[in-house]
Short mmCIF file of C-alpha atoms in Angstrom, two decimals:
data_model
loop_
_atom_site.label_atom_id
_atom_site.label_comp_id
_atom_site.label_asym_id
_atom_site.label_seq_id
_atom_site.Cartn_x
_atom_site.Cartn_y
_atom_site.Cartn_z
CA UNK A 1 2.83 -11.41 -30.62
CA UNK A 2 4.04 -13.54 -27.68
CA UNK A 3 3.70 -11.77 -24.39
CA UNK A 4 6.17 -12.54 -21.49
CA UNK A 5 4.75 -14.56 -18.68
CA UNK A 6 3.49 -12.56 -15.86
CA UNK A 7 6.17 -14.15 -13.16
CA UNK A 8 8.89 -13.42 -15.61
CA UNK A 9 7.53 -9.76 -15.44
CA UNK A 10 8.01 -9.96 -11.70
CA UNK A 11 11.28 -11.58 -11.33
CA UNK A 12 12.48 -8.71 -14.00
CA UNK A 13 11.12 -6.26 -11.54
CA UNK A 14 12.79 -7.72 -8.92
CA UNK A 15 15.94 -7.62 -10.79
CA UNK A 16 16.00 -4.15 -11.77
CA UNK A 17 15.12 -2.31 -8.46
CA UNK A 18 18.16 -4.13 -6.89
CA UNK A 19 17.79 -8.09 -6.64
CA UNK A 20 16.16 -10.58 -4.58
CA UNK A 21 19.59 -10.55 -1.67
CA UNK A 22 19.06 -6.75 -1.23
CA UNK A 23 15.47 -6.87 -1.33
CA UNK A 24 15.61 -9.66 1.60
CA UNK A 25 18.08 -7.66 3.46
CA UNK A 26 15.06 -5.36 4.29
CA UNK A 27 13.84 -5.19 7.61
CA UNK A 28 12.13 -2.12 7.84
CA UNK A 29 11.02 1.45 6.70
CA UNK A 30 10.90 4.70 7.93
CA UNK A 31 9.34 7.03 5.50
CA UNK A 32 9.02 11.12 6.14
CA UNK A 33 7.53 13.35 3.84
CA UNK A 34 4.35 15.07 2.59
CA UNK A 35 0.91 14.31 1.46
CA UNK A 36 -1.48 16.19 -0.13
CA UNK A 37 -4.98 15.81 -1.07
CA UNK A 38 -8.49 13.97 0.32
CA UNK A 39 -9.49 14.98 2.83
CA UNK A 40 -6.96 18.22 3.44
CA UNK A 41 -7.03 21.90 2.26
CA UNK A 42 -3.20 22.18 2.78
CA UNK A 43 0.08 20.08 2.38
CA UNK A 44 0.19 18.13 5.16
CA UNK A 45 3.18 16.25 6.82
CA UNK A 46 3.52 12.55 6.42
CA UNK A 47 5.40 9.76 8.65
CA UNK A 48 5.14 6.16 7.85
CA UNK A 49 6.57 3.43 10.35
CA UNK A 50 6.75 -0.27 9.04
CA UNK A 51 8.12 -3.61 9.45
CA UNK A 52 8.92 -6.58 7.07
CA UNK A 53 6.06 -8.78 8.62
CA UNK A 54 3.16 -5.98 7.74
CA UNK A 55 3.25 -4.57 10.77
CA UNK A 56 2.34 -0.86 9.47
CA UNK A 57 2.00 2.74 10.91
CA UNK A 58 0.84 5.78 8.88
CA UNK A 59 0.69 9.27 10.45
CA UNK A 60 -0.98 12.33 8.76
CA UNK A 61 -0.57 15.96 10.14
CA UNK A 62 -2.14 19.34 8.58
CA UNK A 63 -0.68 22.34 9.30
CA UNK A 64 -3.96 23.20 10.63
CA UNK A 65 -3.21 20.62 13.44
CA UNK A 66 -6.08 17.76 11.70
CA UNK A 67 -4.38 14.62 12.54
CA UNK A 68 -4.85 11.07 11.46
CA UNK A 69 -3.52 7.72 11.59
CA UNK A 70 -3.78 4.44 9.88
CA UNK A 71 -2.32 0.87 11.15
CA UNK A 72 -2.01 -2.55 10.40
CA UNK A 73 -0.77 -5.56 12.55
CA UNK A 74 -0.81 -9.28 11.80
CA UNK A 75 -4.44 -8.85 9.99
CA UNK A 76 -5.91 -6.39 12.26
CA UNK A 77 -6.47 -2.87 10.67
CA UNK A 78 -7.43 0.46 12.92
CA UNK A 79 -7.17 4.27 12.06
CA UNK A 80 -6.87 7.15 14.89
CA UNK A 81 -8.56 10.45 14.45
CA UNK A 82 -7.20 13.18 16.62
CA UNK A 83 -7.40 11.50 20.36
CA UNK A 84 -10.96 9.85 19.32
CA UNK A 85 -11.47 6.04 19.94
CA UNK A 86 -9.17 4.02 17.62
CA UNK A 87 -11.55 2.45 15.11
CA UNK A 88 -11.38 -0.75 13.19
CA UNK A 89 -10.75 -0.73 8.98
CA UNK A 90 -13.23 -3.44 7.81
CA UNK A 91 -14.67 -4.95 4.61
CA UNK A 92 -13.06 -3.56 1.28
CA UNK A 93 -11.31 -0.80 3.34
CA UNK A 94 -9.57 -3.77 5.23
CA UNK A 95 -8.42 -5.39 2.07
CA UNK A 96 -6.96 -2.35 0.65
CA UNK A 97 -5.10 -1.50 3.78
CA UNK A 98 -3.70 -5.21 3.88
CA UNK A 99 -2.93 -4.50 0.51
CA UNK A 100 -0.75 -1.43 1.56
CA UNK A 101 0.89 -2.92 4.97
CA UNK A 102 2.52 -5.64 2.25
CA UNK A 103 5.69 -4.49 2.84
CA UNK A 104 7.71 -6.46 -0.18
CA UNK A 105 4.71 -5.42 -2.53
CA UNK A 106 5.21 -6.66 -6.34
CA UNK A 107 8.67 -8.64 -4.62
CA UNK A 108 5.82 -10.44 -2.33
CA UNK A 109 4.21 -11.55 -6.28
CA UNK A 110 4.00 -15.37 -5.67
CA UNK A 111 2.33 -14.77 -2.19
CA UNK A 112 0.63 -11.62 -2.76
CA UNK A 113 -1.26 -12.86 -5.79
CA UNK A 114 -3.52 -15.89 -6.27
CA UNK A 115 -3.75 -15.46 -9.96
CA UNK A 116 -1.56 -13.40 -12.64
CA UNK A 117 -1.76 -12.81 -16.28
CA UNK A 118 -0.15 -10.54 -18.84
CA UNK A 119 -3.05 -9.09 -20.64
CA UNK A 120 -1.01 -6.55 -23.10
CA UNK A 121 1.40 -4.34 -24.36
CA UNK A 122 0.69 -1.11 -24.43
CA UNK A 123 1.50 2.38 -23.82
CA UNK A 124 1.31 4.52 -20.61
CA UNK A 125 2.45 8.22 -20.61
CA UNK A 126 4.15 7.90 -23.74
CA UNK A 127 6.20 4.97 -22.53
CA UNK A 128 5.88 1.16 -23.72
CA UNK A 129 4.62 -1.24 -20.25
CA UNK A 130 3.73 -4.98 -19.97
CA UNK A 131 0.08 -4.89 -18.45
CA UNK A 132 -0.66 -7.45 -15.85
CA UNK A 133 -3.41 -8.51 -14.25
CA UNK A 134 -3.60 -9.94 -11.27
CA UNK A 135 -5.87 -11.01 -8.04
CA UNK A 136 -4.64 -11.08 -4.24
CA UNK A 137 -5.38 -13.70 -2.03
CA UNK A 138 -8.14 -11.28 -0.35
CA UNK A 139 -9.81 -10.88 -3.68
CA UNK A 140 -8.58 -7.86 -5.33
CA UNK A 141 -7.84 -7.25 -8.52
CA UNK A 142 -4.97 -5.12 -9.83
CA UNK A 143 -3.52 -4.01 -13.27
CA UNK A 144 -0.15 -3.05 -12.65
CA UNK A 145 1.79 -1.58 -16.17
CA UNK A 146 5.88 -2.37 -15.98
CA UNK A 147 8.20 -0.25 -18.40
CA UNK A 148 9.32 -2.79 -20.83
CA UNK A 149 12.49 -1.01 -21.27
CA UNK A 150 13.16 -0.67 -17.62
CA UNK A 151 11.26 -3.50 -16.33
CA UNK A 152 10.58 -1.53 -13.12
CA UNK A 153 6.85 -0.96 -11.84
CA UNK A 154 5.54 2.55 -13.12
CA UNK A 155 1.87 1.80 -11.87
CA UNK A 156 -1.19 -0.09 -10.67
CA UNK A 157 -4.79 0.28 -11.26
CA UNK A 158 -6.75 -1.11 -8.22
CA UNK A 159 -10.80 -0.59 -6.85
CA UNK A 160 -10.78 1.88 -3.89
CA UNK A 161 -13.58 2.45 -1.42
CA UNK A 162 -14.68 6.41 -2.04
CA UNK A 163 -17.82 7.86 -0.17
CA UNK A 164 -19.34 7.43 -3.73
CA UNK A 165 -18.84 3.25 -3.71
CA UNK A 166 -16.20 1.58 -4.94
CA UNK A 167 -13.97 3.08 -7.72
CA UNK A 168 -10.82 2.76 -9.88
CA UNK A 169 -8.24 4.70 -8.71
CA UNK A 170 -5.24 4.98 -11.00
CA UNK A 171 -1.78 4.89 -8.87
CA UNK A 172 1.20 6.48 -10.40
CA UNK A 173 5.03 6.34 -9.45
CA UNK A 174 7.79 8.33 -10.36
CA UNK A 175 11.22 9.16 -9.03
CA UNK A 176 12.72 5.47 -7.98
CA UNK A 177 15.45 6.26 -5.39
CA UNK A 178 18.32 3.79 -3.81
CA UNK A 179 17.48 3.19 -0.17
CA UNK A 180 19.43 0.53 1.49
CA UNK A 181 20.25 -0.89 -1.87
CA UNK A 182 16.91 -1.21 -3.38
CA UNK A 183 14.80 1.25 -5.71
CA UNK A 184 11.88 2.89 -4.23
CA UNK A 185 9.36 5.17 -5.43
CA UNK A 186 9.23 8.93 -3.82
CA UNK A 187 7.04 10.08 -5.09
CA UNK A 188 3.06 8.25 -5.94
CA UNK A 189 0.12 10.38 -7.41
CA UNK A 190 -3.32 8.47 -6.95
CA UNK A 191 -6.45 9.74 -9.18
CA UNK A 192 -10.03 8.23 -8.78
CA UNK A 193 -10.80 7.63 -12.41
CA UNK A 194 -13.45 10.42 -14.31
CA UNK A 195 -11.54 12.97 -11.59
CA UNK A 196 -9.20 15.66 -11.70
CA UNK A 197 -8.50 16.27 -8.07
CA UNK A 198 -5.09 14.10 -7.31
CA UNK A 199 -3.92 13.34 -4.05
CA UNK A 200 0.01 13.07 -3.79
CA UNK A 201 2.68 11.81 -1.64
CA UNK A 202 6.23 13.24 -1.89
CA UNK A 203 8.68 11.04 0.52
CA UNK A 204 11.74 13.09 0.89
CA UNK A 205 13.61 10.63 3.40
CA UNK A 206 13.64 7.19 3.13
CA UNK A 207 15.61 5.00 5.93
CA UNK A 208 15.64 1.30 6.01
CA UNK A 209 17.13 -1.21 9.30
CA UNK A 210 16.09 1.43 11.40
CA UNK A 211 17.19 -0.11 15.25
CA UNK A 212 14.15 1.98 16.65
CA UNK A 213 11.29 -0.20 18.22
CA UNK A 214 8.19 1.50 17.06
CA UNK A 215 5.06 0.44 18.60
CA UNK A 216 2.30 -1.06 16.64
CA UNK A 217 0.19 -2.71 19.60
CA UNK A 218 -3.17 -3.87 18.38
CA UNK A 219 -5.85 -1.34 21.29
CA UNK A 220 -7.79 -3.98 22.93
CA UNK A 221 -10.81 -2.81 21.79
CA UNK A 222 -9.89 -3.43 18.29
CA UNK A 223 -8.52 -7.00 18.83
CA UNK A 224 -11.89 -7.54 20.36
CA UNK A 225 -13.60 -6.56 17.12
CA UNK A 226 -11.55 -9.01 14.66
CA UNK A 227 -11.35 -11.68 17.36
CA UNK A 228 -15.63 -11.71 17.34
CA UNK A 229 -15.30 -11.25 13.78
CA UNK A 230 -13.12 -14.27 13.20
CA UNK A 231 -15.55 -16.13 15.53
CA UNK A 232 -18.39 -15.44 13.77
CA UNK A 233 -17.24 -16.43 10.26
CA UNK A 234 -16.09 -19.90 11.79
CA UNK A 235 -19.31 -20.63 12.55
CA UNK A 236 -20.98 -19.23 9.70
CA UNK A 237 -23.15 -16.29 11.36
CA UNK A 238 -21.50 -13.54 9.56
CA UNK A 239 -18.87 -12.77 7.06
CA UNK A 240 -14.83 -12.19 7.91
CA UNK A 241 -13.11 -8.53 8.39
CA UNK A 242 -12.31 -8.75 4.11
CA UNK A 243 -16.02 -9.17 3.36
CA UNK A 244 -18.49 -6.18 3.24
CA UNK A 245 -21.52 -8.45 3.74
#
């Protein structure tokens, strides 16, 4: 049977979680809820800050006080643990956290991806989905699985960095909700592939056009890092931030 072209797959994703003029209307997100999972015992409290331009700030607190945080700011990505020296996401880690900080995601398709295909139709959970494939611009690959009935994204399969190498790590979303006009998921349920254990995030408020001014300033140290970096792979000596050479 004919299969749908991927960027018809897009636009109809587009479409049905509220149209390209609400989607652009977006400036911002301010995302509170919970996570649980790797690396906590206990639910732990979740805040994400984060702009239209990828500008991206992800804050993790366990009851037990364990604290972490993640950023991302015009190609620079850092994470925080407790008070210790901000530290600098590199190689695959860095890909998959510019992957995250894209803040249209599957809206972002015709930038976000350097090459798309629909591979199948098949079914997920019961439920009939268009399976794309598709590569970003840093290199990585994705399957994402759209409800055919629906047309709205119900999941991705990507490669994630786990202390045991690289690995697939299903991504699952459920329970779209309206905020400012376009559909959202609230809640996502990652699983490494082969494993049980499944870490979860529940978002139980979701603001958009938020007139706060968060601060995402890049530590000096760390601009230091991907400056040297950037150097380096100009003049051949050593790879860029996305490379784990």
């Amino acid at each position: 049977a004919d299969l749908p072209a991927a960027a018809e797959i897009f636009e109809r994703h587009i479409e049905a979680i509220g149209g390209q003029d609400a989607i652009d209307a977006l400036q911002n997100r301010r995302i509170t809820g919970t996570y649980s999972g790797v690396p906590f015992d206990y639910t732990a409290r979740l805040q994400v800050w984060w702009e239209r331009d990828g500008r991206y700030h992800q804050k993790v607190i366990e009851p037990g006080g364990l604290r972490y945080q993640l950023y991302a700011n015009n190609g620079r990505t850092w994470m925080q643990i407790m008070d210790n020296e901000p530290a600098p996401i590199l190689g695959s880690r860095h890909v998959e956290m510019m992957d995250t900080s894209d803040f249209l995601g599957e809206a972002n398709y015709a930038e976000r991806y350097k090459s798309m295909k629909t591979a199948a139709k098949a079914k997920a959970d019961g439920m009939d989905v268009w399976v794309v494939q598709a590569i970003t611009q840093l290199g990585r690959p994705h399957t994402l699985f759209f409800s055919v009935e629906s047309g709205i994204l119900q999941g991705t399969r990507v490669p994630v960095t786990s202390e045991n190498g690289i690995r697939e790590m299903t991504v699952k979303l459920y329970d779209y909700v309206d905020a400012g006009g376009v559909l959202y998921p609230s809640r996502i349920v990652q699983q490494f592939a082969g494993d049980t254990a499944k870490n979860e995030f529940r978002y139980t408020k979701i603001e958009v056009n938020a007139e706060d001014e968060h601060d995402y300033s890049v530590p000096a140290e760390i601009e230091q890092v991907f400056v040297e970096l950037e150097q380096q792979a100009e003049s051949g000596e050593a790879p860029a931030p996305a490379s784990d050479g």
